[in-house]
Coordinates of C-alpha atoms in Angstrom, one line a residue:
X1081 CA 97.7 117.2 117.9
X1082 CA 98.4 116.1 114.1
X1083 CA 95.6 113.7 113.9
X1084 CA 93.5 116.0 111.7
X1085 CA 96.5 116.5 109.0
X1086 CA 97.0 112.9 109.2
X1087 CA 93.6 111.8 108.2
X1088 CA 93.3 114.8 105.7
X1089 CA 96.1 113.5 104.2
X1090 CA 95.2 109.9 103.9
X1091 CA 92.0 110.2 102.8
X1092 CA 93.7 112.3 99.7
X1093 CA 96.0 109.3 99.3
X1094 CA 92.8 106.8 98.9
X1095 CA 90.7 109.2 96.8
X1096 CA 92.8 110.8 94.5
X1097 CA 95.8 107.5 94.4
X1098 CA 98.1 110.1 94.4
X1099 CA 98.8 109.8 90.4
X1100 CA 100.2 113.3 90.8
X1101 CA 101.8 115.5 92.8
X1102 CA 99.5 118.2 94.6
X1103 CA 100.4 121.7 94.5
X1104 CA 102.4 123.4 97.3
X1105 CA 101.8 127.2 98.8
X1106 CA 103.2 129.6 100.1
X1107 CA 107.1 129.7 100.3
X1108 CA 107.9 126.8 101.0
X1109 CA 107.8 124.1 98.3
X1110 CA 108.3 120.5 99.5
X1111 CA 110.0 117.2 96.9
X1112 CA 108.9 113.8 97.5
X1113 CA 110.7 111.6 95.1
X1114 CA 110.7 107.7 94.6
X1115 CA 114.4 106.6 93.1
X1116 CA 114.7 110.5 91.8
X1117 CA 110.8 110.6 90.3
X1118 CA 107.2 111.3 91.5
X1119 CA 106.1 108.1 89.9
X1120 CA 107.6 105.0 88.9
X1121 CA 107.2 101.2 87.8
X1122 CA 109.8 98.4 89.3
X1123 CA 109.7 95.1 90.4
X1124 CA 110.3 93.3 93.8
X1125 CA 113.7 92.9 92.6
X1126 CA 115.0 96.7 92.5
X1127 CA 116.3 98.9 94.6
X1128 CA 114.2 101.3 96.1
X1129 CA 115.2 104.8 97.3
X1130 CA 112.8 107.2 98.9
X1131 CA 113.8 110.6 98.8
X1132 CA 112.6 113.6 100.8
X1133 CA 113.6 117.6 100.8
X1134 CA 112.5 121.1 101.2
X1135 CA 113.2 124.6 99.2
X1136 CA 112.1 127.6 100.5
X1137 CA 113.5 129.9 103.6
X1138 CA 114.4 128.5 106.9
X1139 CA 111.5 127.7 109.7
X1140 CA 110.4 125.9 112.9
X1141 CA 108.1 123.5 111.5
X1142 CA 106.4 119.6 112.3
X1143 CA 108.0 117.2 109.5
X1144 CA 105.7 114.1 108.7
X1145 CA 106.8 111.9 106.3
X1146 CA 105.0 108.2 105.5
X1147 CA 104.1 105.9 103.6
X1148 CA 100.7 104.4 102.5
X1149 CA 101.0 100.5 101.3
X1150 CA 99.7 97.2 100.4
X1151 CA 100.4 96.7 104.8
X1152 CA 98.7 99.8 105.6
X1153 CA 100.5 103.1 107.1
X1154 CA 104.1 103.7 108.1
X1155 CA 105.8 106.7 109.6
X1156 CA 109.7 107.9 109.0
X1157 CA 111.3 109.0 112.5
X1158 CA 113.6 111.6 111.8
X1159 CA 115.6 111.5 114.8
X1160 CA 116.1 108.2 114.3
X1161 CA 116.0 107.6 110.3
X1162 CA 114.4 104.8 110.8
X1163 CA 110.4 103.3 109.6
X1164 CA 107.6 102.3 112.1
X1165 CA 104.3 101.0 111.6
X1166 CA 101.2 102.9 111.9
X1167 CA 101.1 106.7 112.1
X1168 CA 103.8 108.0 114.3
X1169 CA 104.4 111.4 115.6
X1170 CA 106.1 114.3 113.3
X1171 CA 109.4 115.6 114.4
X1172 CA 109.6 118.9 115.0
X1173 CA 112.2 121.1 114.4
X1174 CA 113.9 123.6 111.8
X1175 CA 113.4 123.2 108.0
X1176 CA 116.5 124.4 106.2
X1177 CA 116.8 124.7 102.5
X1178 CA 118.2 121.5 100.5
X1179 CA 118.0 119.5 98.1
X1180 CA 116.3 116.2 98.4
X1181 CA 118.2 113.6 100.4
X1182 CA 117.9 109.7 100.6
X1183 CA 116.1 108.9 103.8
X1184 CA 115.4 105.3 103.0
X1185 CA 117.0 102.5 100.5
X1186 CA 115.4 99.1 100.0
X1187 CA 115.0 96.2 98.2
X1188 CA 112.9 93.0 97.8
X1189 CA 109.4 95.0 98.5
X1190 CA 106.1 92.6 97.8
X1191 CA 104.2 93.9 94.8
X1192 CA 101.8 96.6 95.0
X1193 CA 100.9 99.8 95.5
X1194 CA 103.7 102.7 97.7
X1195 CA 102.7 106.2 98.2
X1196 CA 105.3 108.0 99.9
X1197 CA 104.2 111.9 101.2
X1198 CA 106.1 114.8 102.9
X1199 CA 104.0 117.4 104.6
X1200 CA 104.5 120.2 107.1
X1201 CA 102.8 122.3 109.3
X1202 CA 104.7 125.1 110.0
X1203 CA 102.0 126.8 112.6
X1204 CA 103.0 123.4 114.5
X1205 CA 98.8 123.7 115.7
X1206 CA 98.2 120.8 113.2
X1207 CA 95.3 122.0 111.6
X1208 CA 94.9 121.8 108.0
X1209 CA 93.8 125.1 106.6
X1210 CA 95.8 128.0 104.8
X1211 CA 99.1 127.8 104.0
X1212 CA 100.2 126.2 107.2
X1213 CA 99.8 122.5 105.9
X1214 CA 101.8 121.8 102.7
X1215 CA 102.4 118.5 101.0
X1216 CA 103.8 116.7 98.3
X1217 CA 103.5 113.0 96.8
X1218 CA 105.6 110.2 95.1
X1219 CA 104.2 106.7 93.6
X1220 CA 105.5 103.5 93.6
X1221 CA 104.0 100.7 91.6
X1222 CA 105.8 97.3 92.3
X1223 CA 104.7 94.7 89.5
X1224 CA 106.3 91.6 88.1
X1225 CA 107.3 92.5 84.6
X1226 CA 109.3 90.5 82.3
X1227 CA 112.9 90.8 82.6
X1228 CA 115.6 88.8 80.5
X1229 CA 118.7 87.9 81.8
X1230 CA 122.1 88.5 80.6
X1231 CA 122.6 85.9 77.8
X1232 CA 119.6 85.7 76.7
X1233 CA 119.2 84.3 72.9
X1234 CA 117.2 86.9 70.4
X1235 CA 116.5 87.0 66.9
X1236 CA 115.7 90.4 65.4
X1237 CA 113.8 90.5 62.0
X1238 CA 112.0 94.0 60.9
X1239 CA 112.4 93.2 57.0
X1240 CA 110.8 90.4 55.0
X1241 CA 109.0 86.9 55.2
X1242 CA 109.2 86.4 59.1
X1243 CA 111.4 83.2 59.8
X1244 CA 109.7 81.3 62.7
X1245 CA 112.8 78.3 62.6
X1246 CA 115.4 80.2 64.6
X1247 CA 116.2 78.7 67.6
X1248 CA 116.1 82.0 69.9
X1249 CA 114.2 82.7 73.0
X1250 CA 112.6 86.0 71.9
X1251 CA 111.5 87.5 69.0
X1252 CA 112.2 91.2 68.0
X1253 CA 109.3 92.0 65.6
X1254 CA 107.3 95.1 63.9
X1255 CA 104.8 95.7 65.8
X1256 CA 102.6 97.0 62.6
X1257 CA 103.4 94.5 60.2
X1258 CA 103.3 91.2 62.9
X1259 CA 99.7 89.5 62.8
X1260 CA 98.5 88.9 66.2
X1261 CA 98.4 85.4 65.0
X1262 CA 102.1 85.4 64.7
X1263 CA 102.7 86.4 68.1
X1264 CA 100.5 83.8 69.6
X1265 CA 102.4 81.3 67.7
X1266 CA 105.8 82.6 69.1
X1267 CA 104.4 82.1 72.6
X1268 CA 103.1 78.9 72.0
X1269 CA 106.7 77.4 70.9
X1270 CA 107.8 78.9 74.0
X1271 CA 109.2 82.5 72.7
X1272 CA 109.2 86.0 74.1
X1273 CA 108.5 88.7 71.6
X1274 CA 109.4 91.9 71.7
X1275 CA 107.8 94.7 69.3
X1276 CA 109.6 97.4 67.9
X1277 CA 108.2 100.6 67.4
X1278 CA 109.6 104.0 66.3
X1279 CA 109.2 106.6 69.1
X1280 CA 111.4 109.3 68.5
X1281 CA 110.9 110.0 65.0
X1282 CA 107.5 109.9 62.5
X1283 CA 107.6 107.3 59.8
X1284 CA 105.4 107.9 56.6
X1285 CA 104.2 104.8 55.9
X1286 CA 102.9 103.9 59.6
X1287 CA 98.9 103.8 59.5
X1288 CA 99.0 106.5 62.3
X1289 CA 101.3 108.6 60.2
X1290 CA 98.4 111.4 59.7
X1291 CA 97.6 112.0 63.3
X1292 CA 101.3 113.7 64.0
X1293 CA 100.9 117.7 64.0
X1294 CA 103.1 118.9 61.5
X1295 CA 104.8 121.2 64.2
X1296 CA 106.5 118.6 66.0
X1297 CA 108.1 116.7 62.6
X1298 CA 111.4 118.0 62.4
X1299 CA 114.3 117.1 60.5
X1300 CA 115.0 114.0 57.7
X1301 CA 116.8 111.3 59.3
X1302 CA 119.5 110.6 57.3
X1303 CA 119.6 107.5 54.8
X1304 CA 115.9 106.6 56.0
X1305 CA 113.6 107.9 53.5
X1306 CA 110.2 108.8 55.1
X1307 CA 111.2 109.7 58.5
X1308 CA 111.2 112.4 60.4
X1309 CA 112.6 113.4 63.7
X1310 CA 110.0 114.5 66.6
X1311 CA 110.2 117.5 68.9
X1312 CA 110.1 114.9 72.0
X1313 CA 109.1 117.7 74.2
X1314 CA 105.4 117.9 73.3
X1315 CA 104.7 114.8 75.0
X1316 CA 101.5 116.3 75.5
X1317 CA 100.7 116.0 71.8
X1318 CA 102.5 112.8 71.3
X1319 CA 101.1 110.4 74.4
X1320 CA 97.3 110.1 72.7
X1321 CA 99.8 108.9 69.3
X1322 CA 102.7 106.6 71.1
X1323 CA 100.2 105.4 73.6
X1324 CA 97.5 104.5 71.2
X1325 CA 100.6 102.3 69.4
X1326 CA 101.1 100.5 73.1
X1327 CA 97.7 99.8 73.7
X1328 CA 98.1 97.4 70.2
X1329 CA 101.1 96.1 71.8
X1330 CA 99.2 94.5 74.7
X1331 CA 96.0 93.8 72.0
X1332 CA 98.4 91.8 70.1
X1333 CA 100.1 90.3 73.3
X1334 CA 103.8 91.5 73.0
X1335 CA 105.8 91.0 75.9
X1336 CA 108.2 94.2 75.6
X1337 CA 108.8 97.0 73.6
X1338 CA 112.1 98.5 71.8
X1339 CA 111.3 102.0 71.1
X1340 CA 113.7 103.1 68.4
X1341 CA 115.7 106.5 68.1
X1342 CA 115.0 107.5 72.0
X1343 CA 118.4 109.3 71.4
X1344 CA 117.5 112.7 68.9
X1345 CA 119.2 115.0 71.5
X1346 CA 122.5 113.7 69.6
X1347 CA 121.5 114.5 66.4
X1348 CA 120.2 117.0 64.0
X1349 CA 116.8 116.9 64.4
X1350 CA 115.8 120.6 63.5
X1351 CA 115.0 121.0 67.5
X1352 CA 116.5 122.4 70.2
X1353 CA 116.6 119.2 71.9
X1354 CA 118.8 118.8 75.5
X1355 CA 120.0 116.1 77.9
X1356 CA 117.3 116.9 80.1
X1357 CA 114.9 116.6 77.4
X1358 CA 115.7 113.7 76.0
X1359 CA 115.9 111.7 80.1
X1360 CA 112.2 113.3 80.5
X1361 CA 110.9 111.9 77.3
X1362 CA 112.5 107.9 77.8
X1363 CA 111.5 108.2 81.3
X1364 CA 107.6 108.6 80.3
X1365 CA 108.0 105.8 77.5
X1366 CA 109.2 103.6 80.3
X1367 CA 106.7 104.7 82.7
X1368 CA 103.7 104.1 80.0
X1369 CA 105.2 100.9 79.1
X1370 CA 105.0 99.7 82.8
X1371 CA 102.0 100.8 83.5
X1372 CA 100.8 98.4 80.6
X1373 CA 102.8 95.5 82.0
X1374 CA 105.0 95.8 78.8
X1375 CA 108.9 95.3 79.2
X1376 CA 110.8 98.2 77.9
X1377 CA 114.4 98.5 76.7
X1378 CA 117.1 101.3 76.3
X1379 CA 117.7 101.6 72.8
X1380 CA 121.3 103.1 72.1
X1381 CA 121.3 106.6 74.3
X1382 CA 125.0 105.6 75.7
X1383 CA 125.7 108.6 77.3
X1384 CA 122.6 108.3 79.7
X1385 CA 122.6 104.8 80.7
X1386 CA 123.4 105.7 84.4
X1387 CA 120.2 107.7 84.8
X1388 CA 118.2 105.7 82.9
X1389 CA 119.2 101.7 84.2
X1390 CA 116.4 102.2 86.7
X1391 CA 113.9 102.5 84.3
X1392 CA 114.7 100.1 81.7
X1393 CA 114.6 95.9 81.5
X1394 CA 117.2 95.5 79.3
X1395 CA 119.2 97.3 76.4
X1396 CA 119.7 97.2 72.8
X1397 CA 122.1 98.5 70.8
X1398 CA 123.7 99.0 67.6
X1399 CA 127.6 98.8 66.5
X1400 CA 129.3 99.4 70.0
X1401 CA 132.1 97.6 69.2
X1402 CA 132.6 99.2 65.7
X1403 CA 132.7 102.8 67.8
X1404 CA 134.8 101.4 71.0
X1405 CA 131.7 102.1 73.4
X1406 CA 130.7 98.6 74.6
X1407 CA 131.4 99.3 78.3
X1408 CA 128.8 101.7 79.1
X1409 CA 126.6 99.1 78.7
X1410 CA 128.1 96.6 81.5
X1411 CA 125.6 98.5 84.2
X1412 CA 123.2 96.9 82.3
X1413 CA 124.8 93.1 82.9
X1414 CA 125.5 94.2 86.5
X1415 CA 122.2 94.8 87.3
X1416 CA 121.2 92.0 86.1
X1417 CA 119.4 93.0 83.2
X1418 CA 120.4 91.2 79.5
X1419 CA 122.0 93.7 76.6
X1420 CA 120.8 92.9 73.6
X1421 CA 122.8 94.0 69.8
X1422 CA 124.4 94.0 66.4
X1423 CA 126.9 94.4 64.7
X1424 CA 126.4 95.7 60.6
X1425 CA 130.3 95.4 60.0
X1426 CA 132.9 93.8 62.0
X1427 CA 134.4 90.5 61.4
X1428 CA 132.7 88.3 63.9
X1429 CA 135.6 86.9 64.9
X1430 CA 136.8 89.8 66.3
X1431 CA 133.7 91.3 68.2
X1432 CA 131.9 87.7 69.3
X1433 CA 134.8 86.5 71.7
X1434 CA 134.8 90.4 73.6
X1435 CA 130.6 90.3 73.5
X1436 CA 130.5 86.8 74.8
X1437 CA 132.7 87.4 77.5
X1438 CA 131.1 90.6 78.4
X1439 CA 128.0 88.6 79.1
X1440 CA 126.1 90.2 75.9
X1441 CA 123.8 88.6 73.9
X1442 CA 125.3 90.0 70.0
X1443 CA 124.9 89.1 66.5
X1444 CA 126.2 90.1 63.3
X1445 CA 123.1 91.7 61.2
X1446 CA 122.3 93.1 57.5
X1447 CA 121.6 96.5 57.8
X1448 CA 117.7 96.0 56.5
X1449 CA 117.5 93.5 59.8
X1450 CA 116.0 90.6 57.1
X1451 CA 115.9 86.7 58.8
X1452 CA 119.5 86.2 58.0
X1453 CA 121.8 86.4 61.5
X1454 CA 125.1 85.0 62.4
X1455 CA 125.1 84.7 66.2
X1456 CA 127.9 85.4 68.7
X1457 CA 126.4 82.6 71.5
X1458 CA 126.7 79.6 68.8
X1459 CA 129.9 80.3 68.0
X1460 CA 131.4 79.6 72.0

């Protein structure tokens, strides 16, 4: 009886790659959610969590819920919460109103491509027309992208004549100012390098500066002449800008990204910027990252760490120990994933034995972020 929603419904998956999610009717709106989101970058390594639900009143309806990848089809059994190749039969029953639930957590998934869709047929005649078929879609995109461990070595230098003799195993450099040439030498003497770019706020100098609307420059940050805090909201108006600026990250071959002051909801910014805001806008930067094969880290943004360790390779940050905060970053070393940071005042013998133990990767740093370095690691 379902095999006509069935092939409807894969034949969207293969046209359209389900790169969003397709609009519901009538009253009943259906969530299909990969770890919390409708599309989403990770690597074999992750934990997956496939999550299904349903708003809207309560009705006798056929559930179908699968899963389109790199193996070909697999259907969820409801009754039985459990995942079986090829395109099963829906269960049929009620549809109650909730929020969406977990029906599947897994890790260790090959690389590839996962589309994960939710429909219903509430006429149970399984025929696709009207409002009796409704449907909604999550993507999965498993890819090997650069990780570094916890303890990995670093040097960060933003300021100044860039010094090539530190013995680190990546590189934090401008991405404006580093010659493509420069980052092809790092990788030839074995280096990672990561590229800094400012996401959350405009900088006057940058060659791109022009292209930000004037609407969305807010506030002066603080002690930075030149810079300006963005209304993150209008991603709309900042993707063709931030993306553009990611595209010459993979030109110039940089292997991650540190996208700086991803953290304005804490601050003055001249917007009325919220928690919610602020997880929407980081989450995009990691998924456009990702989608370039670029690494991505959490810079600073303490208090969201939780929601956002799925969607970041590592974090950086600056001065935890000077504000007692170090230990929201220890998710970050659980998972596996390295912590990067600094410290601009401190007496390293103090801070260094606490970040070594912790299993971060810390340095004391001039505040400018010129060659000069003195690193927790060396001194064990």
């Amino acid at each position: 009886m379902f095999n006509p929603v069935v092939r409807r419904l894969a034949a969207a998956a293969l046209t359209v790659l389900i790169l969003a999610p397709l609009p519901s009717r009538g009253d009943t709106r259906l969530v299909a959610l990969v770890n919390g989101v409708k599309e989403i970058y990770l690597t074999p390594r992750d934990k997956v969590e496939f999550e299904i639900g349903v708003e809207g009143r309560e009705e006798t309806a056929e559930w179908w819920v699968a899963i389109f990848s790199p193996f070909g089809w697999f259907s969820y059994n409801m009754k039985t919460a459990t995942w079986h190749e090829g395109l099963g039969s829906p269960f049929q029953g009620e549809v109650k109103d909730f929020t969406p639930t977990a029906i599947l957590s897994i890790s260790g998934l090959p690389k590839g491509d996962y589309y994960l869709f939710f429909a219903l047929d509430h006429k149970m005649d399984g025929i696709p027309g009207g409002d009796s078929l409704k449907y909604d879609f999550a993507t999965l995109h498993v890819r090997e992208i650069w990780r570094p461990e916890p303890g990995t070595t670093w040097q960060w230098q933003l300021t100044g004549p860039l010094d090539l003799s530190i013995n680190a195993q990546v590189y934090d450099v401008d991405l404006f100012e580093t010659p493509k040439e420069t980052i092809e030498r790092l990788h030839n003497m074995g280096r990672k390098v990561i590229c800094y770019l400012n996401a959350g706020s405009w900088e006057s100098w940058r060659p791109d500066a022009s292209k930000y609307p004037e609407s969305i420059l807010g506030k002066e940050l603080e002690g930075w002449e030149g810079e300006r805090w963005i209304d993150i909201r209008e991603i709309s108006l900042l993707a063709p800008i931030l993306e553009a600026r990611l595209d010459l990250a993979v030109e110039k071959g940089c292997d991650g990204i540190e996208p700086d002051n991803i953290d304005g909801y804490t601050n003055e910014t001249g917007f009325p910027l919220t928690e919610r805001d602020q997880l929407l806008f980081n989450r995009w930067i990691s998924l456009v990252c990702h989608k370039r094969g670029l690494s991505v880290g959490l810079k600073n943004d303490l208090a969201q760490v939780d929601p956002l360790l799925p969607f970041f390779d590592w974090a950086l940050n600056e001065s935890c120990f000077q504000y007692n905060e170090c230990e929201k970053l220890l998710p970050f070393v659980k998972s596996g994933k390295a912590v990067f940071g600094v410290e601009y005042a401190g007496d390293p013998d103090q801070f260094c034995p606490q970040a070594n133990a912790m299993g971060f990767s810390w340095m004391k740093k001039h505040l400018n972020l010129d060659a000069w370095r003195e690193a927790c690691w060396e001194r064990e």
